DNA sequence: GCGCTGACAGATTTCAATATCTGTCAGACA
DNA sequence: TGTCTGACAGATATTGAAATCTGTCAGCGC
């Protein structure tokens, strides 16, 4: 019965995510988090050295959770072009869903992304690695023709920035968006494909 | 000697741009503009119906001026791939130069872009038309293989958003930027090129 | 001893009073 | 007659005092 009462980083993160969702990034305070856990705010500082580190840890958890389906897709097998297309569309869909369902957490993520914090950088690097995995599978399958897989994966990530970077989130709801995504993906796939003679 | 004293939209725009540069978008007021012109602020409202319309008109002038070299490039002749590459690199360079040389005006433009105002939309449409011009030249030359020129031009514009949208301006100074631009451009050009057998 | 509390200093945010700004318009002036 | 002014109402921004927050730490209680 005691373990439910012990103050763990995990419980703090849970509570912080709740508080962020309830009050938003701008209003949430460490005191609020402590209050939600029924402890003093000093105790929170025993587990996280600063408010920023707490915020970052919550963001990391949130990003990792969002990232899970993408990891699975990258690790699966099948023809690389279809897999890449599916991967990109899934990433766009995840982001778009988040911006609708969890706007406060998304605003937190947006703030993080704008501060260009290392949590987000690490997350992006992970994404690029997943793209690179699919691309190298494609090279092995003979369907892609790529000189530098890592750089090309980065280029694919950069080229699609409009549909996954939170700074562009307002545009995602526009009616012309899907067809613009189609055009972009087909241009990128054409650029990756080996020219068969 | 009288014509120098007449209050014209042109003179107001000139003064507004000065005031914006001096005080920044956040601080600049219509009263400041009027003071710079030595007239009452009521007179300014005789030529522009609102502060917003004045701000937009200044932005339009500024954008049009920045756009001039790109129009020339699109209208010139020569092999389309080289021309497209040159066009893109010129656009990136113009933006990057602006962000260094004219930070207050750039902040104004950033604010405009974030408000997604129609001035900026019109400007982007113009840019896409220029890309489309180069692409259709490429098709005529037999070096590009494109189903829908307009949609593809939009896709090229979207794919390069990271290097021309002001929301990403902070990233432009990073040392890895040039090689990422190289990778992106070469991927896009490969996607546009006709596969010769 | 170990984990937690609560008081504290300095930084940051809030809030309400005050000042400034936007946009209008009746009337001065040429 | 047509252009410009300056006073005005309502909206917005600034300011500084008070409240709250962040991060620390000596000490309490288990």
Short mmCIF file of C-alpha atoms (C1' of nucleotides) in Angstrom, two decimals, chain B residues 7 27 39-40 42-43 46, chain D residues 3-8 14:
data_model
loop_
_atom_site.label_atom_id
_atom_site.label_comp_id
_atom_site.label_asym_id
_atom_site.label_seq_id
_atom_site.Cartn_x
_atom_site.Cartn_y
_atom_site.Cartn_z
CA UNK B 7 1.29 64.12 -48.78
CA UNK B 27 6.55 49.87 -31.10
CA UNK B 39 1.46 66.11 -40.28
CA UNK B 40 -1.37 65.06 -38.02
CA UNK B 42 -5.58 62.05 -39.17
CA UNK B 43 -3.97 62.88 -42.52
CA UNK B 46 -6.90 59.94 -45.42
"C1'" DT D 3 -7.21 68.98 -47.69
"C1'" DC D 4 -5.74 68.94 -43.27
"C1'" DT D 5 -6.25 69.54 -38.17
"C1'" DG D 6 -7.12 68.46 -33.50
"C1'" DA D 7 -10.45 66.92 -30.04
"C1'" DC D 8 -12.73 62.83 -28.85
"C1'" DT D 14 2.70 50.99 -20.04
#
